[in-house]
PDB file of C-alpha atoms and ligand atoms in Angstrom:
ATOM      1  CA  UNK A   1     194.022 104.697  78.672  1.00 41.00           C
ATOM      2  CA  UNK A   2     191.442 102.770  76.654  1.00 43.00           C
ATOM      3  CA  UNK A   3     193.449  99.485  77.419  1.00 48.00           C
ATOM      4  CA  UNK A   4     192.946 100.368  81.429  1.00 53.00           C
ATOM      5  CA  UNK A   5     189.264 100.372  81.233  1.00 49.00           C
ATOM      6  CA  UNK A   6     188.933  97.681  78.799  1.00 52.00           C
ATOM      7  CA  UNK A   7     190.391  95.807  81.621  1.00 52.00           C
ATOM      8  CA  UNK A   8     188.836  96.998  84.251  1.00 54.00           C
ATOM      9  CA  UNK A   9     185.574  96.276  82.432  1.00 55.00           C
ATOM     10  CA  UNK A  10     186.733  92.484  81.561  1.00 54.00           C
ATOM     11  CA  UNK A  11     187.721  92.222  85.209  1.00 60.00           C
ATOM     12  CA  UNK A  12     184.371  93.698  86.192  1.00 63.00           C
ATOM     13  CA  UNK A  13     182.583  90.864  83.925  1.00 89.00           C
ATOM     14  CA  UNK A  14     184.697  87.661  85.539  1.00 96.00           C
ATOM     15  CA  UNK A  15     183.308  86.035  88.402  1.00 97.00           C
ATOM     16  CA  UNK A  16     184.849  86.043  91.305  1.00 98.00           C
ATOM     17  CA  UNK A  17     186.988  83.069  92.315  1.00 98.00           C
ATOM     18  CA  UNK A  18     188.385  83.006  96.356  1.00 98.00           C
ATOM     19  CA  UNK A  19     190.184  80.301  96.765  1.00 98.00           C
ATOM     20  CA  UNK A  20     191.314  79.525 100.933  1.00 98.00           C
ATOM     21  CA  UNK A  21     194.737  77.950 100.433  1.00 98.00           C
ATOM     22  CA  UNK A  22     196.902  75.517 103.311  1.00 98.00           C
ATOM     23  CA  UNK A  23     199.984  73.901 104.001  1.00 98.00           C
ATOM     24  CA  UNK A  24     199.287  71.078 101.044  1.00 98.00           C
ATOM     25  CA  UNK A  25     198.994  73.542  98.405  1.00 98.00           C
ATOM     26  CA  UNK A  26     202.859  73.866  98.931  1.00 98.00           C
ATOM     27  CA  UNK A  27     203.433  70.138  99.631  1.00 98.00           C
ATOM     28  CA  UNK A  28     204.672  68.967  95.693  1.00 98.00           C
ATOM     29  CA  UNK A  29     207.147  71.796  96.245  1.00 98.00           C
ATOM     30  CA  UNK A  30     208.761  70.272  99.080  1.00 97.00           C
ATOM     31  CA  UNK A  31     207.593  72.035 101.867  1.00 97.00           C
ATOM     32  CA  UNK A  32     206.217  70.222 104.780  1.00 95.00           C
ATOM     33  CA  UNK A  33     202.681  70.240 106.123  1.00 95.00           C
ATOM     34  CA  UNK A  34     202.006  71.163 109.425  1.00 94.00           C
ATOM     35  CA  UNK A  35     199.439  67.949 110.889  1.00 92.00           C
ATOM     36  CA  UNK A  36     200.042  65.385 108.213  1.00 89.00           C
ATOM     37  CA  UNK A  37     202.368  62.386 110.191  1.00 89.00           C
ATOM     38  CA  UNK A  38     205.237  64.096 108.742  1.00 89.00           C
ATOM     39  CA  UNK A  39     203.999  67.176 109.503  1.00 93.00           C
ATOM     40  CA  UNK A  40     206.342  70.280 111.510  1.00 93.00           C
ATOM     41  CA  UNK A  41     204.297  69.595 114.422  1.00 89.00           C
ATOM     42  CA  UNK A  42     205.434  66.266 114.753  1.00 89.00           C
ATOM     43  CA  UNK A  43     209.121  68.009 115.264  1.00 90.00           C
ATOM     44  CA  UNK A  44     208.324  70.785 117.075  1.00 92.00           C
ATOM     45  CA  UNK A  45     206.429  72.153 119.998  1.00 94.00           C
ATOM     46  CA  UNK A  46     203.602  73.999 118.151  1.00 94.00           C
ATOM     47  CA  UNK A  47     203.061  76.049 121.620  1.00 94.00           C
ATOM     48  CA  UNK A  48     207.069  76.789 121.849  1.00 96.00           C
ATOM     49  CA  UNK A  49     207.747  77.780 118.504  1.00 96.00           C
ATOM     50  CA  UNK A  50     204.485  79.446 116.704  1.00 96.00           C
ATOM     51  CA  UNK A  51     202.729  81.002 119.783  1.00 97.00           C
ATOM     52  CA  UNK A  52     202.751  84.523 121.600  1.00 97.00           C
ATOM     53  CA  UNK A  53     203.961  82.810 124.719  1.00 97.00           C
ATOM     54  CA  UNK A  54     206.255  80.522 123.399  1.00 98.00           C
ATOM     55  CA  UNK A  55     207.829  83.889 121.904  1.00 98.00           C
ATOM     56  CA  UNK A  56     207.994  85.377 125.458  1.00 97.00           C
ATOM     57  CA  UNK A  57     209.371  82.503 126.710  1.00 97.00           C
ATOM     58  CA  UNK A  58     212.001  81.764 124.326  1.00 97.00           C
ATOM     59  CA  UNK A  59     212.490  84.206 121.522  1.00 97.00           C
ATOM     60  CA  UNK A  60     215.832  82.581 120.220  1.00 97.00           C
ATOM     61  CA  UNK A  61     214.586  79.563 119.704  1.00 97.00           C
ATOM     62  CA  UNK A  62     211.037  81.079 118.228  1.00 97.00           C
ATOM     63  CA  UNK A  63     213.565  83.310 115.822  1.00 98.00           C
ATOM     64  CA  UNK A  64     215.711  79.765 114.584  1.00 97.00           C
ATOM     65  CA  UNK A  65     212.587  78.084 114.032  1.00 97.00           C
ATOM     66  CA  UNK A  66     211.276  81.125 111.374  1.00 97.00           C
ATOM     67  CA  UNK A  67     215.126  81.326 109.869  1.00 98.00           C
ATOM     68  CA  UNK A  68     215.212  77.674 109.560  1.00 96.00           C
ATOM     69  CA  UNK A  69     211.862  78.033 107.588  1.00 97.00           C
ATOM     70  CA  UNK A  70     213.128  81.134 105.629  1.00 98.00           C
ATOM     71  CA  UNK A  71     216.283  79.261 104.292  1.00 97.00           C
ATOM     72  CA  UNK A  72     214.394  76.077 103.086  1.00 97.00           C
ATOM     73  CA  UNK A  73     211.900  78.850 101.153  1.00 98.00           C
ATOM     74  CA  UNK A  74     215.154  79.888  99.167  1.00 98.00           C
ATOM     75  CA  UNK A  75     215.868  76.505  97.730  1.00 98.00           C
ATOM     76  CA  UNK A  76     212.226  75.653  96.198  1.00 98.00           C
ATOM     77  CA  UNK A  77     209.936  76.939  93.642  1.00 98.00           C
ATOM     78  CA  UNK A  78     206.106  77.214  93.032  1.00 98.00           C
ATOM     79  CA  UNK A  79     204.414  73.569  91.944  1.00 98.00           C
ATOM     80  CA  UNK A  80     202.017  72.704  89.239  1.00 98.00           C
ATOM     81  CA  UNK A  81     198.995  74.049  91.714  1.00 98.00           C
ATOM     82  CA  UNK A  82     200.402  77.607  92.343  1.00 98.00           C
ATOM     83  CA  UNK A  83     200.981  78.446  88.731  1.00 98.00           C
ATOM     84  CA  UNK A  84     197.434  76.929  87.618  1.00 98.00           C
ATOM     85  CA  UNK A  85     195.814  79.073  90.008  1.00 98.00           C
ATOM     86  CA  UNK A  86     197.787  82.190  89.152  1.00 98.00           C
ATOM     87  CA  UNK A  87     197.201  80.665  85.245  1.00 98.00           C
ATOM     88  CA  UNK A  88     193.249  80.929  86.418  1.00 98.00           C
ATOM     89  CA  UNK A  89     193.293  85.492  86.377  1.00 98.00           C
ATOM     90  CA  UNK A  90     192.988  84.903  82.571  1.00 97.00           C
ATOM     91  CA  UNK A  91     189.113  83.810  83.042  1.00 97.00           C
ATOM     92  CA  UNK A  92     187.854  84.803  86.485  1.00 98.00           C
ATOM     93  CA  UNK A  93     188.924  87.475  89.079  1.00 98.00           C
ATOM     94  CA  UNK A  94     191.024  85.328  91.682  1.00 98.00           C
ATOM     95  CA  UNK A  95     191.572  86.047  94.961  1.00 98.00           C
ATOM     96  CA  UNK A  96     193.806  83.708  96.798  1.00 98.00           C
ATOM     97  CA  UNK A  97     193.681  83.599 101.186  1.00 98.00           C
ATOM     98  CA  UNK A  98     196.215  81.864 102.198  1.00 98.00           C
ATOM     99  CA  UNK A  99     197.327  80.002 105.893  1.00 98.00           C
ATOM    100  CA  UNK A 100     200.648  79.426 103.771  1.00 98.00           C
ATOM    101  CA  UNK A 101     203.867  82.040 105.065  1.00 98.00           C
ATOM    102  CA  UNK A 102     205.207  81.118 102.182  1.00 98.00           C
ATOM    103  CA  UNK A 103     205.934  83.198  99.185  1.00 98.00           C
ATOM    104  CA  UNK A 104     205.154  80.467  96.669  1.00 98.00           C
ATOM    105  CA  UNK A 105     201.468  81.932  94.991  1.00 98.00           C
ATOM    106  CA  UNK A 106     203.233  85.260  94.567  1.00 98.00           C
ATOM    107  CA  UNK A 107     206.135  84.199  92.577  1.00 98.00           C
ATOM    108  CA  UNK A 108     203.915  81.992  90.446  1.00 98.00           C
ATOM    109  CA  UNK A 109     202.203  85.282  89.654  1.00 98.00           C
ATOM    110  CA  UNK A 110     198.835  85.177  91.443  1.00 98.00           C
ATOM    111  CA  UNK A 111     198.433  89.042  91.951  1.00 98.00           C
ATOM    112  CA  UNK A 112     195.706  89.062  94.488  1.00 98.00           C
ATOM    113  CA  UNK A 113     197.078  87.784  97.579  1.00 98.00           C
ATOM    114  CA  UNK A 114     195.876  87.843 101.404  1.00 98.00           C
ATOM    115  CA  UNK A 115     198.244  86.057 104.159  1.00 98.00           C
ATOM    116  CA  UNK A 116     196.303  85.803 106.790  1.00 98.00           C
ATOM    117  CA  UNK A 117     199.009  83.721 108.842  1.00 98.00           C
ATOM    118  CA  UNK A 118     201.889  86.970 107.957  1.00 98.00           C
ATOM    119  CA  UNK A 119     204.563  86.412 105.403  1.00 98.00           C
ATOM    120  CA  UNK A 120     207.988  84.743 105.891  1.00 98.00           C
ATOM    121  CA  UNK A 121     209.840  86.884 103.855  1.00 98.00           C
ATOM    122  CA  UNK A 122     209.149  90.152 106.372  1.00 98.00           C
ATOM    123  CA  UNK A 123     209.321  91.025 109.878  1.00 98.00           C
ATOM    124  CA  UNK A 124     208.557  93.779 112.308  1.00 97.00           C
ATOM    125  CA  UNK A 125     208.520  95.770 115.042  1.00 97.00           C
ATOM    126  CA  UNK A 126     206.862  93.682 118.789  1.00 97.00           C
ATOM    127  CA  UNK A 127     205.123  96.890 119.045  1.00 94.00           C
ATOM    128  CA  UNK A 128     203.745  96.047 115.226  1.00 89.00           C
ATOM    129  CA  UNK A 129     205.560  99.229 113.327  1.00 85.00           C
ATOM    130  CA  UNK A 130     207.999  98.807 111.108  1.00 87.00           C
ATOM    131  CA  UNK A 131     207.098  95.457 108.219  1.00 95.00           C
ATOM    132  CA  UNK A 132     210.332  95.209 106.214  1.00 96.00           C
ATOM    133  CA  UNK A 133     211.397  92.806 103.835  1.00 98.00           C
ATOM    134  CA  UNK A 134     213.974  90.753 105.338  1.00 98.00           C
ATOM    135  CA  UNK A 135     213.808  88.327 101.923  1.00 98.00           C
ATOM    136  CA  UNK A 136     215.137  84.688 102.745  1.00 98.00           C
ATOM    137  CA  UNK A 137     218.233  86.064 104.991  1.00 97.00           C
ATOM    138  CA  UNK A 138     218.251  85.474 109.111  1.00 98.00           C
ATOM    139  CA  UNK A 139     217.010  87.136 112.217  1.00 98.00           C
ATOM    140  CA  UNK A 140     219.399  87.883 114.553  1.00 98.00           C
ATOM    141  CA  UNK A 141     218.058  87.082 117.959  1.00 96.00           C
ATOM    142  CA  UNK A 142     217.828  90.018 120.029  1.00 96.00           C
ATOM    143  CA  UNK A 143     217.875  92.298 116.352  1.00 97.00           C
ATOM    144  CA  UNK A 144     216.193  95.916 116.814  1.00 96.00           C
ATOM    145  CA  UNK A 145     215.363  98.759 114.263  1.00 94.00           C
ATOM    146  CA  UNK A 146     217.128 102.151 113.941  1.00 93.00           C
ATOM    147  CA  UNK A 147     214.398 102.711 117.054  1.00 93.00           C
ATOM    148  CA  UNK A 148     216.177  99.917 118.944  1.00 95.00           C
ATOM    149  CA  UNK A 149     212.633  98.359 118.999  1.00 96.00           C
ATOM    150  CA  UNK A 150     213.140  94.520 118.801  1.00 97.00           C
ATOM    151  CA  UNK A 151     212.256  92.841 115.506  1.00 98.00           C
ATOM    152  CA  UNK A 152     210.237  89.651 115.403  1.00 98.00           C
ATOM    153  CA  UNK A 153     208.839  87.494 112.336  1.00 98.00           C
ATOM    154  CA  UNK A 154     205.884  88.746 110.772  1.00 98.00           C
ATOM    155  CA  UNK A 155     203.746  85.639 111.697  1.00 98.00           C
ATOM    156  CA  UNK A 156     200.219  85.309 113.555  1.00 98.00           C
ATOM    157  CA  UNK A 157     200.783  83.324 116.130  1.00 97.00           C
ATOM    158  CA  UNK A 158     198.234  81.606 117.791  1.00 97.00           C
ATOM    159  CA  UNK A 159     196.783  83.314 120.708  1.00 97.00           C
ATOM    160  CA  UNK A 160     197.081  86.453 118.464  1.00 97.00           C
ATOM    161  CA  UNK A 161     194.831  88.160 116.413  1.00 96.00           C
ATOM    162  CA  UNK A 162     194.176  87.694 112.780  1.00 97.00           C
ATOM    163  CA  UNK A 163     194.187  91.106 111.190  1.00 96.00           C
ATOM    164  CA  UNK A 164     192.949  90.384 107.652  1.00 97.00           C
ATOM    165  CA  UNK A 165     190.186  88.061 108.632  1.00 98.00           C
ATOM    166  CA  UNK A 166     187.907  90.312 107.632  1.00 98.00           C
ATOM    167  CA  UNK A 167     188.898  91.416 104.240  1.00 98.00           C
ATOM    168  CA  UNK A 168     189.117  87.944 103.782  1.00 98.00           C
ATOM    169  CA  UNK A 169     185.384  87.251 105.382  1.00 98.00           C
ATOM    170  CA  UNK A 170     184.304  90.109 102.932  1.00 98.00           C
ATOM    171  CA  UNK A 171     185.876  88.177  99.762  1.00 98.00           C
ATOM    172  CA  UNK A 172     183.914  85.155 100.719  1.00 98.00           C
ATOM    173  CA  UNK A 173     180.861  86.641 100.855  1.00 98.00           C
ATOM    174  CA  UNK A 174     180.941  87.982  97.676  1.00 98.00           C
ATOM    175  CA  UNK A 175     182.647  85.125  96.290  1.00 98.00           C
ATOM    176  CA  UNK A 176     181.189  83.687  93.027  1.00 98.00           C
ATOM    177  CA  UNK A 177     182.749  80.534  93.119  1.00 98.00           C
ATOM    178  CA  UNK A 178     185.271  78.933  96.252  1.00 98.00           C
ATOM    179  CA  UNK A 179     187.901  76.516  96.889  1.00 98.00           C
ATOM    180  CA  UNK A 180     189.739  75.014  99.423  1.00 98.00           C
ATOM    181  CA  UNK A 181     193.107  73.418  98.519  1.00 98.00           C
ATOM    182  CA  UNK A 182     195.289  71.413 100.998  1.00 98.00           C
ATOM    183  CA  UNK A 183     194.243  73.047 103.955  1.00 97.00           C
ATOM    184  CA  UNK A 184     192.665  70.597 107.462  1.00 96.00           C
ATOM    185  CA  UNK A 185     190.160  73.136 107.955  1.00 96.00           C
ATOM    186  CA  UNK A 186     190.683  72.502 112.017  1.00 95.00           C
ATOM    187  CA  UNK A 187     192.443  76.461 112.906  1.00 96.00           C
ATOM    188  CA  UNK A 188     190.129  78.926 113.489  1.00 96.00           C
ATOM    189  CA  UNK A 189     189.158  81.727 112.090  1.00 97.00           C
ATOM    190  CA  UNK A 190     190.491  80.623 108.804  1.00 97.00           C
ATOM    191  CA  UNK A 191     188.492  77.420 108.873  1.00 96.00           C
ATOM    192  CA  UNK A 192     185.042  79.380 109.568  1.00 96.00           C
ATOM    193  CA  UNK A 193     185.368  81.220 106.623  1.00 97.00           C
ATOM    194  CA  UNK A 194     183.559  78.404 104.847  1.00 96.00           C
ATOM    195  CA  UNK A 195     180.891  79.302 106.472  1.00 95.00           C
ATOM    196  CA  UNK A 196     180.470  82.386 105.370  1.00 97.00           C
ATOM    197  CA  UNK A 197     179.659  81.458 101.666  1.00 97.00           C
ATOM    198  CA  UNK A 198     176.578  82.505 100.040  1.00 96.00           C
ATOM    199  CA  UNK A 199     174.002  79.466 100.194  1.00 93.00           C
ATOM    200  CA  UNK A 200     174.620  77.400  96.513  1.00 92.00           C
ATOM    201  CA  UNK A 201     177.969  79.068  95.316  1.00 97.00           C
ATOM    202  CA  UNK A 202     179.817  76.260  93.662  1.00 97.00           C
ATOM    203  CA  UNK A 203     182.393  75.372  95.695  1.00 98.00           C
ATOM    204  CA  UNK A 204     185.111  73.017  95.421  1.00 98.00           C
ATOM    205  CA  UNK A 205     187.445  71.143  97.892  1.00 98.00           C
ATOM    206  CA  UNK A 206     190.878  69.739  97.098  1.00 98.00           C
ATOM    207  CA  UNK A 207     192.512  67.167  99.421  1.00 98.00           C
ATOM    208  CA  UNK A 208     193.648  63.846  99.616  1.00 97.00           C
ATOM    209  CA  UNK A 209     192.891  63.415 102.813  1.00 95.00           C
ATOM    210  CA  UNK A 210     190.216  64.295 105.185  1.00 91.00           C
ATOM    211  CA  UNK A 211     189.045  67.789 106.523  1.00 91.00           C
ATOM    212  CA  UNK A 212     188.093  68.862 110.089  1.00 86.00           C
ATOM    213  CA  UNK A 213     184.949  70.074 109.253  1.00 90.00           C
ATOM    214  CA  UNK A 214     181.445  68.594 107.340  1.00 90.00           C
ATOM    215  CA  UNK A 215     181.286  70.339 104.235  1.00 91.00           C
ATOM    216  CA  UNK A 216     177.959  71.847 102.972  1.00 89.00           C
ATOM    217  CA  UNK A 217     176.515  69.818  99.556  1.00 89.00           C
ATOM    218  CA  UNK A 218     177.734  72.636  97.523  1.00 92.00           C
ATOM    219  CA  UNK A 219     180.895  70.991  97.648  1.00 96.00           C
ATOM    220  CA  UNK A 220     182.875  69.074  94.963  1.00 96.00           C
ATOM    221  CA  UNK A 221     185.317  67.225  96.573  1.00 97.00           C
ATOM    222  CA  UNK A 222     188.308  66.030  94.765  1.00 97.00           C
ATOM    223  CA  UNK A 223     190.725  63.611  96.586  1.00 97.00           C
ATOM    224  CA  UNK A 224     193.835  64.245  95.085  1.00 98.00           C
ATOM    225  CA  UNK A 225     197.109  65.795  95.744  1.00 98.00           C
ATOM    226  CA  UNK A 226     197.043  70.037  94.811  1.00 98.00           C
ATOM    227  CA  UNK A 227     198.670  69.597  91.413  1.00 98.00           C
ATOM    228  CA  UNK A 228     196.163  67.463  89.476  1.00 98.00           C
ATOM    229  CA  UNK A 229     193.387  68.487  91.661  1.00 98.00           C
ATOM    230  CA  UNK A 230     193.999  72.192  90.466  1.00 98.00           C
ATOM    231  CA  UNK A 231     194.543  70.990  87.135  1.00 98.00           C
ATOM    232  CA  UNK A 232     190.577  69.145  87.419  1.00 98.00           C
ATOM    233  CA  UNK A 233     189.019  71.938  88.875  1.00 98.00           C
ATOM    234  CA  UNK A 234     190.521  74.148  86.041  1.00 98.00           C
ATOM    235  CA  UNK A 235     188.165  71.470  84.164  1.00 98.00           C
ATOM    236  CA  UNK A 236     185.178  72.100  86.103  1.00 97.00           C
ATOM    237  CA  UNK A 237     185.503  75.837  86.122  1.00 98.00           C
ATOM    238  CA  UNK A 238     185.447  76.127  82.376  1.00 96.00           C
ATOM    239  CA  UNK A 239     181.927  76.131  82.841  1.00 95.00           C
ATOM    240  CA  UNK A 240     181.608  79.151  85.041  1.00 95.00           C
ATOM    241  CA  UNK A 241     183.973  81.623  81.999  1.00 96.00           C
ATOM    242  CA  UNK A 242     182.415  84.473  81.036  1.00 92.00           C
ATOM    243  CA  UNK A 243     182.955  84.686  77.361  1.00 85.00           C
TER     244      UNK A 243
HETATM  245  P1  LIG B 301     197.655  71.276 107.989  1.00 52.01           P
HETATM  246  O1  LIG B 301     198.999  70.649 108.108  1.00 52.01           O
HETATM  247  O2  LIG B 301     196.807  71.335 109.195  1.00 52.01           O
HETATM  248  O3  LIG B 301     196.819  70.531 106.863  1.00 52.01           O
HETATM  249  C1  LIG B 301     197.404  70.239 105.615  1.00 52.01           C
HETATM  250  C2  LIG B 301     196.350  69.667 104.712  1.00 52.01           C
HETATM  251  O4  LIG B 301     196.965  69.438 103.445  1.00 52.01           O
HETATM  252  C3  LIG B 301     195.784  68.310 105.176  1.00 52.01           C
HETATM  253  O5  LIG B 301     194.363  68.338 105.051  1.00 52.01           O
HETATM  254  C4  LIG B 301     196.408  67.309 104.213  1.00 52.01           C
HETATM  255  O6  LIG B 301     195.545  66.195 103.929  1.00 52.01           O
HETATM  256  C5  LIG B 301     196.591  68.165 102.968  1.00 52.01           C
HETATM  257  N1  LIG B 301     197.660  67.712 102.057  1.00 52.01           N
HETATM  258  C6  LIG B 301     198.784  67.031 102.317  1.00 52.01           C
HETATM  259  N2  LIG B 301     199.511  66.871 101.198  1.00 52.01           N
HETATM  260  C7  LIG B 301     198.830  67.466 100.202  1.00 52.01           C
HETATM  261  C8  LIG B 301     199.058  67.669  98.799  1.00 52.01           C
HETATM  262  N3  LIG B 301     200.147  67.207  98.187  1.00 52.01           N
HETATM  263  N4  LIG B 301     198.136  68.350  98.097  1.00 52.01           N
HETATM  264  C9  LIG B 301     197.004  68.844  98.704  1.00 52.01           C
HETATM  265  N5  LIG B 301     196.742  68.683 100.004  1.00 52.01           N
HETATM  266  C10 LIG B 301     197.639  68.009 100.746  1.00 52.01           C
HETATM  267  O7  LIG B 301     197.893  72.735 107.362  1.00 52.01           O
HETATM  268  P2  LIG B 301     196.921  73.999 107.376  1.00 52.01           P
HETATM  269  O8  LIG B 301     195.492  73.603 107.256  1.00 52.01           O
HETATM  270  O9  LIG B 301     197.471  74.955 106.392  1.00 52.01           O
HETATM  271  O10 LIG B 301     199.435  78.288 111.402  1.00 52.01           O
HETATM  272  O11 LIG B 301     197.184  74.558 108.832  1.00 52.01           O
HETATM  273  C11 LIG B 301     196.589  75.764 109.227  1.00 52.01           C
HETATM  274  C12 LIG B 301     197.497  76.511 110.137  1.00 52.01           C
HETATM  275  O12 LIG B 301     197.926  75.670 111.198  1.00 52.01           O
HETATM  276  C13 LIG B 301     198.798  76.965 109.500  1.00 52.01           C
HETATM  277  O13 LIG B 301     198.664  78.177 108.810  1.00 52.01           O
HETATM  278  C14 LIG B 301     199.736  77.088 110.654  1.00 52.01           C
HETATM  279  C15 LIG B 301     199.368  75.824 111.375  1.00 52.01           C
HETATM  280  O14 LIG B 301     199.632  75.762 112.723  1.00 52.01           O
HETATM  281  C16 LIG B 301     200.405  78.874 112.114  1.00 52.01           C
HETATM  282  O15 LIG B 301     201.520  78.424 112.233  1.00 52.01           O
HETATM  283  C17 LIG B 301     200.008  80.146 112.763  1.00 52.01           C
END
């Protein structure tokens, strides 16, 4: 009992770290970006394979596409970046929003997890009932429930909604300190959430390349790859520990 509220006290005292995760925080573990010039979208058909009506057009091929994904999740592993942020709970309360589908921050232990895109490793219901764990296994195309309602992935595609965009427009705001790591900032709403930081909250940005959008001053903006740009900002936040 005493050990609960000692916690919940020391978690009260941390500040509050929200860090807005992309594609390039999964990079170093071999998973491909999505606009880099090796990017997915180089390969596919964004609009065929992760939109509403590419899914109404062609579910089979929509349902290959997300297996295809699913099966390359199985064979890698969390990178330097994922377990320094999930390494980061010991000092401040983190909160991680991610774009990624992938499972990665979870299984390097972050705890506090938002997926705004949906989650590889589940499906559902089309009518939106029904999220089960379907792990790293396949789809079936035309696979229903016990209901005989049709399953899909559990992705937001684009020209659908984003159902935790508020939740994670609420973290934001009452974010202490923010980061963005490996993420183009150029799909919306997930980009505008930048923009919903209190004026002067130390903020950092970590990319090697360049962002879709013109970053307020508040920003530190480290040029390197997720790995060693985690590790530095681990360096910066020592500042901001409450002891
Ligand atoms: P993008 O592919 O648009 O951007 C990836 C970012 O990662 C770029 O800014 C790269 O410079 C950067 N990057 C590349 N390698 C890196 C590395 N090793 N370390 C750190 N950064 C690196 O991916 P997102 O911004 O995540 O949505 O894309 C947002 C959404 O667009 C995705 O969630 C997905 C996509 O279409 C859906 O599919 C619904």
């Amino acid at each position: 009992m005493e050990c609960l509220c000692e916690k919940a006290e020391r978690t009260a005292s941390k500040k509050k770290l929200v860090v807005l995760t992309g594609a390039g925080v999964s990079a170093e573990s071999g998973l491909r970006t999505f606009r880099d010039s090796d990017g997915l979208w180089e390969e596919h058909d964004v609009m065929e394979v992760a939109s509403i009506e590419g899914w109404r057009r062609n579910p089979d091929l929509v349902i290959e596409f997300y297996n295809q994904r699913r099966r390359q999740l199985a064979t890698v592993s969390p990178n330097r970046a994922h377990v320094v942020l999930a390494e980061l709970e010991k000092d401040f309360d983190v909160w991680i929003v991610t774009q990624n589908v992938d499972d990665l921050h979870e299984r390097a232990g972050s705890t506090n997890i938002l997926h705004l895109h949906g989650q590889l490793t589940k499906i559902r219901g089309v009518d939106g009932s029904n999220v089960t764990d379907i792990g790293y296994g396949d789809l079936k195309p035309g696979q229903t429930d016990e209901n005989g309602v049709t399953l899909r992935p559990h992705i937001v595609w684009f020209g659908e909604d984003v159902p935790l965009i508020e939740t994670a427009d609420r973290l934001v705001r009452e974010a202490d300190i923010f980061a963005v790591v490996g993420s183009s900032l150029v799909v919306y709403p997930a980009a505008g959430l930048v923009g919903s930081l209190r004026p002067g909250v130390p903020a950092f940005l970590i990319d090697p390349g360049e962002v879709g959008i013109r970053l307020p001053s508040n920003f530190t903006v480290i040029r390197e790859k997720a790995g060693s740009g985690v590790e530095k900002m681990r360096e910066y936040l020592s500042a901001y520990v409450v002891r």
